Amino acid sequence: MIKRISKIPNEVQDRDSVAWKKLCEYVDQIAENGSDEFVPREALGNELFAQIFTLPESIRKLKKVKKVGLYGSNLKRIPPEIGEMESLEYFDPYTSYDLHWFPFEIYKCKNLKDSRISTRALYGNYKNRMEFPKLDHNPVRYFGDKLKCSVCNKEITYETTNQLWITARIGTDTIPSSR
């Protein structure tokens, strides 16, 4: 049986919650002290980490982070700003079963050599038979009214986007992404 997701959930995070505020503080702390690991479960604890469904755009500040540990998260999406994590070498969202795709910008992480992704949860996986959602009537939206083109980095609006699904290799996994 083929599973089709008809609507992409775009409002995924309560940005007024204690969990979100603590996560943003943790990102700032990691950026300030120059740590090379970002493992939010350790900083937030299980209860608060379970309330996190996306990462903040401020992850762009994590220039020295080499390892991202998101094991067992409830993440539904990763923001495009992950592409600005220029030192990222290891990405681990394993058993994050609500994470069905990644932003195209993850391919900009040139040092990313190793990953551990639950590929069975991804769109287009031959085992789960979950088809790619149509993007013409419900594009992937990130926080804010504008976004940057995944290819040329030019600021654009959602009305002028032409989003597509692509599948390519990052680290040691083949993943779908929206661009």
mmCIF file of N, CA, C and O in Angstrom, residues 74-131:
data_model
loop_
_atom_site.group_PDB
_atom_site.id
_atom_site.type_symbol
_atom_site.label_atom_id
_atom_site.label_comp_id
_atom_site.label_asym_id
_atom_site.label_seq_id
_atom_site.Cartn_x
_atom_site.Cartn_y
_atom_site.Cartn_z
ATOM 1 N N ASN A 74 11.746 14.266 18.529
ATOM 2 C CA ASN A 74 10.419 14.405 17.937
ATOM 3 C C ASN A 74 10.439 15.424 16.808
ATOM 4 O O ASN A 74 9.401 15.969 16.429
ATOM 5 N N LEU A 75 11.621 15.688 16.265
ATOM 6 C CA LEU A 75 11.754 16.677 15.202
ATOM 7 C C LEU A 75 10.901 16.319 13.989
ATOM 8 O O LEU A 75 10.820 15.157 13.603
ATOM 9 N N LYS A 76 10.298 17.341 13.427
ATOM 10 C CA LYS A 76 9.525 17.185 12.199
ATOM 11 C C LYS A 76 10.265 17.844 11.031
ATOM 12 O O LYS A 76 9.967 17.559 9.884
ATOM 13 N N ARG A 77 11.199 18.723 11.347
ATOM 14 C CA ARG A 77 11.983 19.388 10.313
ATOM 15 C C ARG A 77 13.260 19.990 10.881
ATOM 16 O O ARG A 77 13.356 20.227 12.071
ATOM 17 N N ILE A 78 14.182 20.212 9.981
ATOM 18 C CA ILE A 78 15.453 20.868 10.271
ATOM 19 C C ILE A 78 15.437 22.165 9.464
ATOM 20 O O ILE A 78 15.098 22.148 8.280
ATOM 21 N N PRO A 79 15.801 23.302 10.057
ATOM 22 C CA PRO A 79 15.772 24.550 9.287
ATOM 23 C C PRO A 79 16.920 24.621 8.273
ATOM 24 O O PRO A 79 17.963 24.003 8.461
ATOM 25 N N PRO A 80 16.731 25.380 7.204
ATOM 26 C CA PRO A 80 17.765 25.508 6.177
ATOM 27 C C PRO A 80 19.086 26.055 6.711
ATOM 28 O O PRO A 80 20.138 25.823 6.122
ATOM 29 N N GLU A 81 19.045 26.752 7.817
ATOM 30 C CA GLU A 81 20.255 27.345 8.391
ATOM 31 C C GLU A 81 21.296 26.306 8.783
ATOM 32 O O GLU A 81 22.450 26.641 9.036
ATOM 33 N N ILE A 82 20.927 25.023 8.779
ATOM 34 C CA ILE A 82 21.908 23.982 9.052
ATOM 35 C C ILE A 82 23.055 24.051 8.033
ATOM 36 O O ILE A 82 24.183 23.698 8.327
ATOM 37 N N GLY A 83 22.772 24.542 6.849
ATOM 38 C CA GLY A 83 23.789 24.663 5.806
ATOM 39 C C GLY A 83 24.914 25.616 6.164
ATOM 40 O O GLY A 83 25.971 25.604 5.526
ATOM 41 N N GLU A 84 24.715 26.445 7.186
ATOM 42 C CA GLU A 84 25.742 27.394 7.621
ATOM 43 C C GLU A 84 26.637 26.818 8.718
ATOM 44 O O GLU A 84 27.547 27.506 9.195
ATOM 45 N N MET A 85 26.392 25.578 9.102
ATOM 46 C CA MET A 85 27.234 24.922 10.123
ATOM 47 C C MET A 85 28.460 24.344 9.406
ATOM 48 O O MET A 85 28.526 23.167 9.104
ATOM 49 N N GLU A 86 29.414 25.200 9.158
ATOM 50 C CA GLU A 86 30.525 24.880 8.265
ATOM 51 C C GLU A 86 31.488 23.817 8.779
ATOM 52 O O GLU A 86 32.229 23.243 7.984
ATOM 53 N N SER A 87 31.498 23.508 10.061
ATOM 54 C CA SER A 87 32.403 22.486 10.595
ATOM 55 C C SER A 87 31.735 21.135 10.788
ATOM 56 O O SER A 87 32.390 20.170 11.196
ATOM 57 N N LEU A 88 30.434 21.038 10.521
ATOM 58 C CA LEU A 88 29.676 19.819 10.798
ATOM 59 C C LEU A 88 30.270 18.607 10.084
ATOM 60 O O LEU A 88 30.430 18.614 8.866
ATOM 61 N N GLU A 89 30.595 17.579 10.859
ATOM 62 C CA GLU A 89 31.163 16.339 10.330
ATOM 63 C C GLU A 89 30.256 15.135 10.557
ATOM 64 O O GLU A 89 30.241 14.215 9.754
ATOM 65 N N TYR A 90 29.511 15.135 11.680
ATOM 66 C CA TYR A 90 28.677 13.981 12.048
ATOM 67 C C TYR A 90 27.287 14.477 12.430
ATOM 68 O O TYR A 90 27.133 15.347 13.294
ATOM 69 N N PHE A 91 26.267 13.894 11.797
ATOM 70 C CA PHE A 91 24.877 14.303 11.995
ATOM 71 C C PHE A 91 24.074 13.071 12.375
ATOM 72 O O PHE A 91 24.000 12.113 11.608
ATOM 73 N N ASP A 92 23.461 13.080 13.577
ATOM 74 C CA ASP A 92 22.774 11.895 14.090
ATOM 75 C C ASP A 92 21.358 12.189 14.574
ATOM 76 O O ASP A 92 21.134 12.445 15.749
ATOM 77 N N PRO A 93 20.369 12.134 13.668
ATOM 78 C CA PRO A 93 18.978 12.212 14.091
ATOM 79 C C PRO A 93 18.318 10.821 14.112
ATOM 80 O O PRO A 93 17.119 10.687 13.867
ATOM 81 N N TYR A 94 19.104 9.788 14.389
ATOM 82 C CA TYR A 94 18.597 8.419 14.334
ATOM 83 C C TYR A 94 17.396 8.243 15.255
ATOM 84 O O TYR A 94 17.339 8.805 16.333
ATOM 85 N N THR A 95 16.442 7.468 14.836
ATOM 86 C CA THR A 95 15.157 7.196 15.487
ATOM 87 C C THR A 95 14.307 8.458 15.681
ATOM 88 O O THR A 95 13.469 8.510 16.562
ATOM 89 N N SER A 96 14.510 9.456 14.861
ATOM 90 C CA SER A 96 13.636 10.635 14.814
ATOM 91 C C SER A 96 12.612 10.350 13.718
ATOM 92 O O SER A 96 12.730 10.823 12.588
ATOM 93 N N TYR A 97 11.612 9.557 14.061
ATOM 94 C CA TYR A 97 10.703 8.988 13.065
ATOM 95 C C TYR A 97 9.715 9.970 12.442
ATOM 96 O O TYR A 97 9.049 9.634 11.470
ATOM 97 N N ASP A 98 9.606 11.193 12.983
ATOM 98 C CA ASP A 98 8.743 12.202 12.375
ATOM 99 C C ASP A 98 9.501 13.083 11.390
ATOM 100 O O ASP A 98 8.938 13.987 10.785
ATOM 101 N N LEU A 99 10.777 12.819 11.239
ATOM 102 C CA LEU A 99 11.631 13.583 10.330
ATOM 103 C C LEU A 99 11.661 12.847 8.996
ATOM 104 O O LEU A 99 12.319 11.835 8.842
ATOM 105 N N HIS A 100 10.885 13.359 8.018
ATOM 106 C CA HIS A 100 10.703 12.652 6.744
ATOM 107 C C HIS A 100 11.526 13.230 5.597
ATOM 108 O O HIS A 100 11.575 12.644 4.524
ATOM 109 N N TRP A 101 12.131 14.397 5.786
ATOM 110 C CA TRP A 101 12.956 15.020 4.754
ATOM 111 C C TRP A 101 13.877 16.033 5.425
ATOM 112 O O TRP A 101 13.750 16.342 6.597
ATOM 113 N N PHE A 102 14.805 16.576 4.649
ATOM 114 C CA PHE A 102 15.776 17.545 5.130
ATOM 115 C C PHE A 102 15.819 18.728 4.171
ATOM 116 O O PHE A 102 15.492 18.591 2.993
ATOM 117 N N PRO A 103 16.256 19.884 4.650
ATOM 118 C CA PRO A 103 16.365 21.015 3.726
ATOM 119 C C PRO A 103 17.543 20.797 2.774
ATOM 120 O O PRO A 103 18.552 20.179 3.144
ATOM 121 N N PHE A 104 17.417 21.292 1.584
ATOM 122 C CA PHE A 104 18.466 21.162 0.585
ATOM 123 C C PHE A 104 19.801 21.705 1.110
ATOM 124 O O PHE A 104 20.871 21.204 0.774
ATOM 125 N N GLU A 105 19.740 22.721 1.947
ATOM 126 C CA GLU A 105 20.944 23.391 2.437
ATOM 127 C C GLU A 105 21.884 22.476 3.204
ATOM 128 O O GLU A 105 23.063 22.790 3.362
ATOM 129 N N ILE A 106 21.418 21.327 3.665
ATOM 130 C CA ILE A 106 22.303 20.406 4.367
ATOM 131 C C ILE A 106 23.446 19.942 3.455
ATOM 132 O O ILE A 106 24.521 19.597 3.922
ATOM 133 N N TYR A 107 23.229 20.008 2.152
ATOM 134 C CA TYR A 107 24.281 19.629 1.208
ATOM 135 C C TYR A 107 25.426 20.641 1.186
ATOM 136 O O TYR A 107 26.487 20.361 0.643
ATOM 137 N N LYS A 108 25.211 21.802 1.787
ATOM 138 C CA LYS A 108 26.266 22.819 1.860
ATOM 139 C C LYS A 108 27.255 22.534 2.985
ATOM 140 O O LYS A 108 28.274 23.209 3.090
ATOM 141 N N CYS A 109 26.977 21.559 3.821
ATOM 142 C CA CYS A 109 27.886 21.173 4.904
ATOM 143 C C CYS A 109 29.002 20.315 4.297
ATOM 144 O O CYS A 109 28.917 19.085 4.289
ATOM 145 N N LYS A 110 30.021 20.965 3.796
ATOM 146 C CA LYS A 110 31.069 20.291 3.016
ATOM 147 C C LYS A 110 31.893 19.298 3.836
ATOM 148 O O LYS A 110 32.492 18.388 3.287
ATOM 149 N N ASN A 111 31.947 19.470 5.155
ATOM 150 C CA ASN A 111 32.727 18.561 6.006
ATOM 151 C C ASN A 111 31.918 17.374 6.510
ATOM 152 O O ASN A 111 32.462 16.509 7.199
ATOM 153 N N LEU A 112 30.637 17.339 6.201
ATOM 154 C CA LEU A 112 29.765 16.272 6.681
ATOM 155 C C LEU A 112 30.119 14.954 5.995
ATOM 156 O O LEU A 112 29.911 14.792 4.803
ATOM 157 N N LYS A 113 30.691 14.049 6.778
ATOM 158 C CA LYS A 113 31.160 12.786 6.220
ATOM 159 C C LYS A 113 30.438 11.570 6.785
ATOM 160 O O LYS A 113 30.473 10.502 6.211
ATOM 161 N N ASP A 114 29.782 11.752 7.935
ATOM 162 C CA ASP A 114 29.152 10.618 8.595
ATOM 163 C C ASP A 114 27.776 11.036 9.110
ATOM 164 O O ASP A 114 27.619 12.125 9.651
ATOM 165 N N SER A 115 26.813 10.169 8.927
ATOM 166 C CA SER A 115 25.457 10.442 9.391
ATOM 167 C C SER A 115 24.815 9.143 9.856
ATOM 168 O O SER A 115 25.238 8.060 9.462
ATOM 169 N N ARG A 116 23.826 9.301 10.698
ATOM 170 C CA ARG A 116 23.042 8.147 11.159
ATOM 171 C C ARG A 116 21.588 8.598 11.159
ATOM 172 O O ARG A 116 21.120 9.266 12.071
ATOM 173 N N ILE A 117 20.891 8.249 10.077
ATOM 174 C CA ILE A 117 19.528 8.707 9.828
ATOM 175 C C ILE A 117 18.616 7.498 9.693
ATOM 176 O O ILE A 117 18.986 6.510 9.065
ATOM 177 N N SER A 118 17.435 7.586 10.275
ATOM 178 C CA SER A 118 16.441 6.515 10.145
ATOM 179 C C SER A 118 15.819 6.608 8.758
ATOM 180 O O SER A 118 14.752 7.194 8.568
ATOM 181 N N THR A 119 16.481 6.013 7.791
ATOM 182 C CA THR A 119 16.049 6.166 6.397
ATOM 183 C C THR A 119 14.689 5.532 6.123
ATOM 184 O O THR A 119 14.011 5.924 5.187
ATOM 185 N N ARG A 120 14.263 4.592 6.934
ATOM 186 C CA ARG A 120 12.942 3.985 6.721
ATOM 187 C C ARG A 120 11.804 4.968 6.950
ATOM 188 O O ARG A 120 10.693 4.753 6.482
ATOM 189 N N ALA A 121 12.072 6.054 7.688
ATOM 190 C CA ALA A 121 11.038 7.060 7.958
ATOM 191 C C ALA A 121 10.965 8.122 6.868
ATOM 192 O O ALA A 121 10.076 8.962 6.889
ATOM 193 N N LEU A 122 11.874 8.085 5.912
ATOM 194 C CA LEU A 122 11.966 9.147 4.917
ATOM 195 C C LEU A 122 11.003 8.959 3.750
ATOM 196 O O LEU A 122 10.700 7.827 3.371
ATOM 197 N N TYR A 123 10.564 10.083 3.183
ATOM 198 C CA TYR A 123 9.771 10.031 1.959
ATOM 199 C C TYR A 123 10.584 9.317 0.891
ATOM 200 O O TYR A 123 11.797 9.466 0.797
ATOM 201 N N GLY A 124 9.907 8.532 0.083
ATOM 202 C CA GLY A 124 10.561 7.870 -1.033
ATOM 203 C C GLY A 124 11.300 6.601 -0.675
ATOM 204 O O GLY A 124 11.860 5.956 -1.546
ATOM 205 N N ASN A 125 11.284 6.189 0.595
ATOM 206 C CA ASN A 125 11.967 4.964 0.974
ATOM 207 C C ASN A 125 11.195 3.768 0.434
ATOM 208 O O ASN A 125 9.987 3.672 0.604
ATOM 209 N N TYR A 126 11.905 2.866 -0.188
ATOM 210 C CA TYR A 126 11.229 1.729 -0.835
ATOM 211 C C TYR A 126 10.572 0.785 0.163
ATOM 212 O O TYR A 126 9.658 0.052 -0.196
ATOM 213 N N LYS A 127 11.006 0.802 1.425
ATOM 214 C CA LYS A 127 10.402 -0.105 2.407
ATOM 215 C C LYS A 127 9.103 0.436 2.982
ATOM 216 O O LYS A 127 8.169 -0.318 3.223
ATOM 217 N N ASN A 128 9.036 1.742 3.237
ATOM 218 C CA ASN A 128 7.809 2.277 3.844
ATOM 219 C C ASN A 128 6.778 2.708 2.803
ATOM 220 O O ASN A 128 5.635 2.947 3.135
ATOM 221 N N ARG A 129 7.209 2.821 1.551
ATOM 222 C CA ARG A 129 6.325 3.179 0.439
ATOM 223 C C ARG A 129 5.628 4.532 0.630
ATOM 224 O O ARG A 129 4.575 4.778 0.073
ATOM 225 N N MET A 130 6.206 5.414 1.459
ATOM 226 C CA MET A 130 5.612 6.722 1.686
ATOM 227 C C MET A 130 6.041 7.654 0.545
ATOM 228 O O MET A 130 7.210 7.979 0.408
ATOM 229 N N GLU A 131 5.087 8.039 -0.268
ATOM 230 C CA GLU A 131 5.371 8.889 -1.415
ATOM 231 C C GLU A 131 5.681 10.316 -0.980
ATOM 232 O O GLU A 131 5.314 10.746 0.105
#
